[in-house]
Short mmCIF file of C-alpha atoms (C1' of nucleotides) in Angstrom, two decimals:
data_model
loop_
_atom_site.label_atom_id
_atom_site.label_comp_id
_atom_site.label_asym_id
_atom_site.label_seq_id
_atom_site.Cartn_x
_atom_site.Cartn_y
_atom_site.Cartn_z
CA MET A 1 -19.28 19.50 -2.52
CA SER A 2 -20.00 22.95 -3.96
CA CYS A 3 -16.44 22.98 -5.21
CA VAL A 4 -17.30 20.52 -7.97
CA ASN A 5 -20.32 22.41 -9.29
CA GLU A 6 -18.31 23.48 -12.29
CA PHE A 7 -18.31 19.89 -13.56
CA ALA A 8 -22.10 19.44 -13.75
CA PRO A 9 -22.67 21.76 -16.73
CA GLN A 10 -19.56 20.44 -18.42
CA LEU A 11 -20.93 16.91 -18.20
CA ARG A 12 -24.42 17.84 -19.36
CA ALA A 13 -23.09 19.89 -22.26
CA ARG A 14 -21.54 16.72 -23.63
CA GLY A 15 -24.64 14.58 -23.17
CA PHE A 16 -23.51 12.94 -19.93
CA ARG A 17 -25.27 13.06 -16.59
CA ALA A 18 -24.23 14.84 -13.44
CA THR A 19 -25.00 11.99 -11.07
CA PRO A 20 -24.31 12.09 -7.33
CA GLN A 21 -21.79 9.28 -7.76
CA ARG A 22 -19.76 11.25 -10.26
CA MET A 23 -19.94 14.41 -8.17
CA VAL A 24 -18.74 12.64 -5.05
CA ILE A 25 -15.87 10.96 -6.89
CA LEU A 26 -14.77 14.27 -8.42
CA HIS A 27 -15.03 15.85 -4.99
CA VAL A 28 -12.80 13.18 -3.47
CA LEU A 29 -10.23 13.62 -6.22
CA ARG A 30 -10.23 17.37 -5.83
CA HIS A 31 -9.48 17.23 -2.13
CA ALA A 32 -6.86 14.51 -2.31
CA GLY A 33 -3.59 16.20 -3.08
CA GLY A 34 -2.18 13.81 -5.66
CA HIS A 35 -3.26 10.54 -7.17
CA LEU A 36 -5.48 7.88 -5.63
CA THR A 37 -6.09 4.22 -6.37
CA PRO A 38 -9.66 3.03 -7.00
CA SER A 39 -9.79 1.51 -3.51
CA GLN A 40 -8.74 4.78 -1.93
CA VAL A 41 -11.41 6.62 -3.89
CA PHE A 42 -13.94 4.01 -2.76
CA GLU A 43 -13.01 4.42 0.91
CA GLN A 44 -13.38 8.19 0.76
CA ALA A 45 -16.42 8.39 -1.48
CA ARG A 46 -18.58 5.89 0.41
CA ILE A 47 -18.44 8.18 3.43
CA ASP A 48 -20.38 10.84 1.53
CA LEU A 49 -22.50 8.39 -0.44
CA PRO A 50 -22.97 5.15 1.49
CA GLY A 51 -24.77 3.22 -1.27
CA LEU A 52 -21.83 3.50 -3.61
CA THR A 53 -20.44 0.23 -4.96
CA GLU A 54 -17.04 -0.81 -6.29
CA PRO A 55 -18.03 -1.50 -9.89
CA THR A 56 -19.32 2.06 -10.02
CA ILE A 57 -15.97 3.37 -8.82
CA TYR A 58 -14.08 1.49 -11.52
CA ARG A 59 -16.53 2.40 -14.27
CA THR A 60 -16.76 6.03 -13.23
CA LEU A 61 -13.01 6.51 -13.01
CA GLU A 62 -12.56 4.97 -16.42
CA PHE A 63 -15.36 7.13 -17.79
CA LEU A 64 -13.90 10.31 -16.27
CA ALA A 65 -10.48 9.41 -17.64
CA THR A 66 -11.63 8.82 -21.19
CA SER A 67 -13.74 12.01 -21.09
CA GLY A 68 -10.71 13.97 -19.99
CA PHE A 69 -11.93 15.04 -16.54
CA VAL A 70 -9.33 13.01 -14.74
CA LEU A 71 -5.90 11.70 -15.60
CA ALA A 72 -5.08 8.01 -15.29
CA ALA A 73 -1.54 6.88 -14.64
CA HIS A 74 0.50 3.88 -13.68
CA VAL A 75 3.00 4.32 -10.90
CA GLY A 76 5.14 1.26 -11.14
CA ASN A 77 3.37 -1.34 -9.05
CA GLY A 78 0.89 -2.21 -11.78
CA LYS A 79 -1.85 -0.27 -9.99
CA MET A 80 -3.82 2.40 -11.76
CA VAL A 81 -4.06 5.78 -10.07
CA TYR A 82 -6.27 8.75 -10.87
CA GLU A 83 -6.15 12.46 -10.27
CA LEU A 84 -8.03 15.56 -11.44
CA ALA A 85 -6.84 16.72 -14.85
CA GLU A 86 -6.03 20.26 -13.78
CA ALA A 87 -2.63 20.93 -15.26
CA GLN A 88 -0.94 18.77 -17.83
CA HIS A 89 1.93 17.00 -16.17
CA HIS A 90 3.77 13.71 -15.95
CA HIS A 91 5.36 11.58 -13.28
CA LEU A 92 8.86 10.46 -12.50
CA ILE A 93 8.95 7.58 -10.03
CA CYS A 94 11.92 6.26 -8.09
CA ARG A 95 11.86 2.50 -8.54
CA HIS A 96 13.76 2.00 -5.32
CA CYS A 97 11.93 4.12 -2.74
CA GLY A 98 8.79 4.94 -4.69
CA ALA A 99 9.25 8.71 -4.41
CA SER A 100 7.38 10.59 -7.09
CA THR A 101 8.16 13.88 -8.79
CA GLU A 102 6.02 15.83 -11.20
CA ILE A 103 7.39 16.76 -14.59
CA GLU A 104 6.05 19.78 -16.46
CA HIS A 105 4.64 19.11 -19.88
CA ALA A 106 6.61 21.94 -21.52
CA PRO A 107 9.92 20.07 -22.01
CA LEU A 108 8.02 17.31 -23.80
CA GLU A 109 6.30 19.59 -26.31
CA THR A 110 9.14 19.58 -28.82
CA LEU A 111 9.36 15.81 -28.72
CA TYR A 112 5.59 15.46 -29.11
CA HIS A 113 5.59 17.67 -32.16
CA GLN A 114 8.53 15.84 -33.67
CA LEU A 115 6.80 12.48 -33.17
CA GLU A 116 3.57 13.78 -34.69
CA VAL A 117 5.49 14.68 -37.82
CA THR A 118 7.38 11.40 -38.13
CA THR A 119 4.50 9.06 -37.26
CA GLY A 120 1.47 10.91 -38.62
CA TYR A 121 -0.37 10.34 -35.33
CA ARG A 122 -2.04 13.21 -33.54
CA LEU A 123 -0.89 12.86 -29.93
CA ASP A 124 -3.23 13.30 -27.01
CA SER A 125 -2.11 15.18 -23.99
CA SER A 126 -1.30 11.80 -22.59
CA HIS A 127 0.15 11.01 -19.27
CA VAL A 128 3.67 9.67 -19.28
CA THR A 129 5.35 7.92 -16.38
CA LEU A 130 9.11 7.54 -16.29
CA PHE A 131 11.08 5.39 -13.88
CA GLY A 132 14.52 5.88 -12.41
CA LEU A 133 16.51 6.34 -9.24
CA CYS A 134 15.99 9.46 -7.18
CA PRO A 135 19.07 11.36 -5.95
CA ALA A 136 18.85 9.78 -2.49
CA CYS A 137 18.72 6.20 -3.81
CA GLN A 138 21.77 6.46 -6.10
CA SER A 139 24.33 4.75 -3.89
CA MET B 1 13.13 -24.29 -27.44
CA SER B 2 16.78 -24.31 -28.49
CA CYS B 3 16.31 -20.70 -29.51
CA VAL B 4 16.24 -19.59 -25.88
CA ASN B 5 19.44 -21.37 -24.85
CA GLU B 6 21.23 -18.04 -24.76
CA PHE B 7 19.18 -17.03 -21.71
CA ALA B 8 20.23 -19.92 -19.43
CA PRO B 9 23.84 -18.78 -18.90
CA GLN B 10 22.70 -15.17 -18.59
CA LEU B 11 20.35 -16.15 -15.78
CA ARG B 12 22.89 -18.33 -13.97
CA ALA B 13 25.61 -15.69 -14.25
CA ARG B 14 23.41 -13.42 -12.17
CA GLY B 15 22.57 -16.02 -9.54
CA PHE B 16 19.15 -16.91 -10.93
CA ARG B 17 18.03 -20.33 -12.09
CA ALA B 18 17.27 -21.47 -15.58
CA THR B 19 14.02 -23.29 -14.79
CA PRO B 20 11.83 -24.99 -17.40
CA GLN B 21 9.07 -22.49 -16.58
CA ARG B 22 11.28 -19.53 -17.40
CA MET B 23 12.62 -21.15 -20.55
CA VAL B 24 9.11 -21.91 -21.83
CA ILE B 25 7.88 -18.40 -21.10
CA LEU B 26 10.88 -16.85 -22.85
CA HIS B 27 10.27 -19.21 -25.76
CA VAL B 28 6.65 -18.11 -26.03
CA LEU B 29 7.62 -14.46 -25.96
CA ARG B 30 10.29 -14.96 -28.60
CA HIS B 31 7.88 -16.54 -31.04
CA ALA B 32 5.02 -14.13 -30.48
CA GLY B 33 5.65 -11.16 -32.71
CA GLY B 34 4.77 -8.32 -30.38
CA HIS B 35 3.47 -8.06 -26.84
CA LEU B 36 1.33 -10.57 -24.96
CA THR B 37 -0.86 -10.36 -21.88
CA PRO B 38 -0.21 -12.76 -18.99
CA SER B 39 -3.25 -14.83 -20.00
CA GLN B 40 -1.98 -15.15 -23.54
CA VAL B 41 1.41 -16.27 -22.26
CA PHE B 42 -0.34 -18.77 -20.00
CA GLU B 43 -2.38 -20.23 -22.88
CA GLN B 44 0.71 -20.73 -25.02
CA ALA B 45 3.11 -21.85 -22.34
CA ARG B 46 0.91 -24.52 -20.78
CA ILE B 47 0.96 -26.37 -24.09
CA ASP B 48 4.68 -27.01 -23.74
CA LEU B 49 4.62 -27.35 -19.96
CA PRO B 50 1.22 -28.63 -18.78
CA GLY B 51 1.88 -28.31 -15.04
CA LEU B 52 2.38 -24.57 -15.29
CA THR B 53 0.16 -22.42 -13.08
CA GLU B 54 -1.07 -18.85 -13.31
CA PRO B 55 0.75 -17.46 -10.28
CA THR B 56 3.98 -18.67 -11.85
CA ILE B 57 3.17 -16.79 -15.04
CA TYR B 58 2.59 -13.53 -13.18
CA ARG B 59 5.61 -13.93 -10.95
CA THR B 60 7.91 -15.00 -13.75
CA LEU B 61 6.87 -12.15 -16.04
CA GLU B 62 7.44 -9.66 -13.26
CA PHE B 63 10.78 -11.24 -12.47
CA LEU B 64 11.88 -11.20 -16.11
CA ALA B 65 10.79 -7.58 -16.41
CA THR B 66 12.68 -6.35 -13.36
CA SER B 67 15.76 -8.32 -14.42
CA GLY B 68 15.63 -6.70 -17.82
CA PHE B 69 14.98 -9.80 -19.95
CA VAL B 70 11.55 -8.65 -20.98
CA LEU B 71 9.87 -5.26 -21.32
CA ALA B 72 6.60 -4.53 -19.54
CA ALA B 73 4.19 -2.00 -20.98
CA HIS B 74 0.69 -0.65 -20.63
CA VAL B 75 -1.32 -0.37 -23.79
CA GLY B 76 -4.26 1.73 -22.77
CA ASN B 77 -6.78 -0.73 -21.42
CA GLY B 78 -5.10 -1.00 -18.05
CA LYS B 79 -3.71 -4.40 -18.96
CA MET B 80 -0.04 -5.15 -18.66
CA VAL B 81 1.69 -6.64 -21.69
CA TYR B 82 5.13 -8.16 -22.04
CA GLU B 83 7.61 -8.69 -24.84
CA LEU B 84 11.24 -9.72 -25.20
CA ALA B 85 13.60 -6.83 -24.47
CA GLU B 86 15.52 -7.02 -27.72
CA ALA B 87 15.81 -3.40 -28.74
CA GLN B 88 14.94 -0.40 -26.64
CA HIS B 89 11.72 1.05 -27.97
CA HIS B 90 8.41 2.61 -26.97
CA HIS B 91 4.81 2.40 -28.09
CA LEU B 92 2.38 4.79 -29.65
CA ILE B 93 -1.20 3.56 -29.42
CA CYS B 94 -4.24 4.84 -31.30
CA ARG B 95 -6.94 5.31 -28.72
CA HIS B 96 -9.64 4.89 -31.33
CA CYS B 97 -8.71 1.73 -33.22
CA GLY B 98 -6.00 0.38 -30.94
CA ALA B 99 -3.34 0.32 -33.66
CA SER B 100 0.14 0.34 -32.23
CA THR B 101 3.37 1.77 -33.62
CA GLU B 102 6.86 1.39 -32.28
CA ILE B 103 8.93 4.47 -31.50
CA GLU B 104 12.70 4.32 -31.51
CA HIS B 105 14.43 5.29 -28.32
CA ALA B 106 16.87 7.65 -30.04
CA PRO B 107 14.57 10.73 -30.29
CA LEU B 108 13.95 10.48 -26.54
CA GLU B 109 17.61 10.47 -25.54
CA THR B 110 17.96 14.24 -25.48
CA LEU B 111 14.86 14.62 -23.37
CA TYR B 112 16.00 11.91 -20.96
CA HIS B 113 19.32 13.61 -20.46
CA GLN B 114 17.69 16.99 -19.97
CA LEU B 115 15.33 15.55 -17.34
CA GLU B 116 18.19 13.84 -15.53
CA VAL B 117 19.89 17.20 -15.19
CA THR B 118 16.84 19.12 -13.98
CA THR B 119 15.48 16.49 -11.59
CA GLY B 120 18.63 14.80 -10.31
CA TYR B 121 17.09 11.38 -11.02
CA ARG B 122 18.98 8.77 -12.95
CA LEU B 123 16.49 7.49 -15.52
CA ASP B 124 16.11 3.84 -16.35
CA SER B 125 15.71 2.79 -19.92
CA SER B 126 12.03 2.78 -19.13
CA HIS B 127 9.23 1.96 -21.44
CA VAL B 128 6.99 4.84 -22.42
CA THR B 129 3.56 4.52 -23.97
CA LEU B 130 1.98 7.48 -25.71
CA PHE B 131 -1.62 7.75 -26.87
CA GLY B 132 -3.14 9.56 -29.81
CA LEU B 133 -5.09 9.16 -33.02
CA CYS B 134 -3.53 7.29 -35.90
CA PRO B 135 -3.68 8.85 -39.37
CA ALA B 136 -6.66 6.67 -40.38
CA CYS B 137 -8.75 7.63 -37.35
CA GLN B 138 -8.36 11.42 -37.65
CA SER B 139 -11.73 12.24 -39.22
"C1'" DA C 1 27.39 -39.22 -8.49
"C1'" DT C 2 25.41 -37.42 -4.12
"C1'" DC C 3 24.33 -33.92 -0.80
"C1'" DC C 4 23.02 -29.15 0.62
"C1'" DT C 5 21.44 -24.83 0.21
"C1'" DT C 6 18.09 -21.73 -1.13
"C1'" DA C 7 15.63 -19.91 -5.25
"C1'" DT C 8 11.49 -21.04 -7.27
"C1'" DT C 9 7.18 -23.37 -7.89
"C1'" DG C 10 2.40 -25.10 -6.88
"C1'" DC C 11 -1.44 -24.97 -4.07
"C1'" DA C 12 -5.19 -22.77 -1.84
"C1'" DA C 13 -7.24 -18.88 -0.39
"C1'" DG C 14 -7.71 -13.97 -0.72
"C1'" DT C 15 -8.24 -9.54 -3.00
"C1'" DT C 16 -9.02 -6.72 -6.85
"C1'" DT C 17 -11.16 -5.70 -11.20
"C1'" DT C 18 -14.57 -6.76 -14.88
"C1'" DT C 19 -19.01 -8.03 -16.97
"C1'" DG C 20 -24.15 -8.78 -17.96
"C1'" DC C 21 -28.40 -7.55 -16.99
"C1'" DA C 22 -32.38 -5.69 -14.66
"C1'" DA C 23 -33.75 -1.70 -11.96
"C1'" DT C 24 -33.14 3.07 -11.27
"C1'" DT C 25 -32.94 7.95 -12.06
"C1'" DG C 26 -31.19 12.19 -14.55
"C1'" DT C 27 -32.75 15.36 -18.03
"C1'" DA C 28 -34.97 16.98 -21.93
"C1'" DT C 29 -39.70 17.69 -23.72
"C1'" DC C 30 -44.37 18.44 -23.30
"C1'" DG D 1 -45.08 19.52 -12.79
"C1'" DA D 2 -45.66 14.92 -15.21
"C1'" DT D 3 -43.80 11.70 -18.87
"C1'" DA D 4 -40.63 9.14 -21.56
"C1'" DC D 5 -36.23 7.95 -23.12
"C1'" DA D 6 -31.69 6.50 -22.46
"C1'" DA D 7 -27.63 6.85 -19.56
"C1'" DT D 8 -26.06 5.01 -15.34
"C1'" DT D 9 -26.12 2.31 -11.27
"C1'" DG D 10 -26.36 -1.87 -8.22
"C1'" DC D 11 -26.29 -6.62 -7.81
"C1'" DA D 12 -24.35 -11.04 -8.42
"C1'" DA D 13 -21.20 -13.78 -10.47
"C1'" DA D 14 -17.02 -14.30 -13.05
"C1'" DA D 15 -12.41 -13.34 -14.31
"C1'" DA D 16 -7.88 -11.56 -13.33
"C1'" DC D 17 -4.32 -10.96 -10.24
"C1'" DT D 18 -1.89 -11.45 -5.56
"C1'" DT D 19 -0.11 -13.57 -1.35
"C1'" DG D 20 1.67 -16.97 2.20
"C1'" DC D 21 3.58 -21.06 2.92
"C1'" DA D 22 5.11 -25.78 2.40
"C1'" DA D 23 7.18 -28.78 -1.12
"C1'" DT D 24 10.26 -29.08 -4.95
"C1'" DA D 25 14.32 -28.96 -7.65
"C1'" DA D 26 18.45 -26.16 -9.78
"C1'" DG D 27 23.15 -25.64 -9.32
"C1'" DG D 28 27.26 -25.39 -6.56
"C1'" DA D 29 30.27 -28.03 -3.43
"C1'" DT D 30 31.99 -32.41 -1.84
#
DNA sequence: ATCCTTATTGCAAGTTTTTGCAATTGTATC
DNA sequence: GATACAATTGCAAAAACTTGCAATAAGGAT
């Protein structure tokens, strides 16, 4: 749990609270390599904090996502998944076998800038998920 | 309803059936300018076809999406929305006011090709949703 | 026109996600 | 440290979505 101490001051500095629930959820996300569904987070987090309830999981994940601490993404099946927002990246999912590959943000930068100019929007560092067939499933 | 007649032969040619449920749902999507949630489709469609049930809405929308007749997208709130797959496009959503702008597919072509080369995946004509602040909300 | 096959639907029950509100508990201030 | 304010949580109930399976009906063959 000491590995998520960095988040407490960051939360407080923005007027939020560093509650045990949030710390445990961040801790779970940090130690899961990759993205987790709300149910998976719930399973893990309730071990460290037995009183934890499901509505709290959903609300906390949404809160952490909109505050930029975690990244929310869709991976094809209509389920939302969450992961720590460490490095800006995107996902490429094989719609046949479900394999998932990370895409660096760099190749998207040019496109982002171009779209900002043509649309007038200021783009967030949003999470993009692309779908396709992985090399193994192209037969 | 005659405006969705074009879909019946397209369905049958691929071994699917042109059921009243599918026709009504396609009809609803055609006459709704823009994307609808499953509940909105349900509300509209049950007027023309009273027996229609919710599971059928969800299953039909998913079926139409994976067969390429409609486009499925996420617009920020974790809800899935659907619209007729007429022209290949993407969405740019303002995370402050919810305004939504369509993005042509053309500017993404180069990027798609580049990613196909570097990852080995063959990309679908997938739907991408980007988030940002619209001109009016940048204050 | 009728029959047959099988894709598709409806039903009922389950799971997942959201919402409103009262009770709790962080944190800033004294 | 004790106090007060407001953010956050838990509870309970509702809404949204999914799943399994038996009944239906679309479309091809006779």
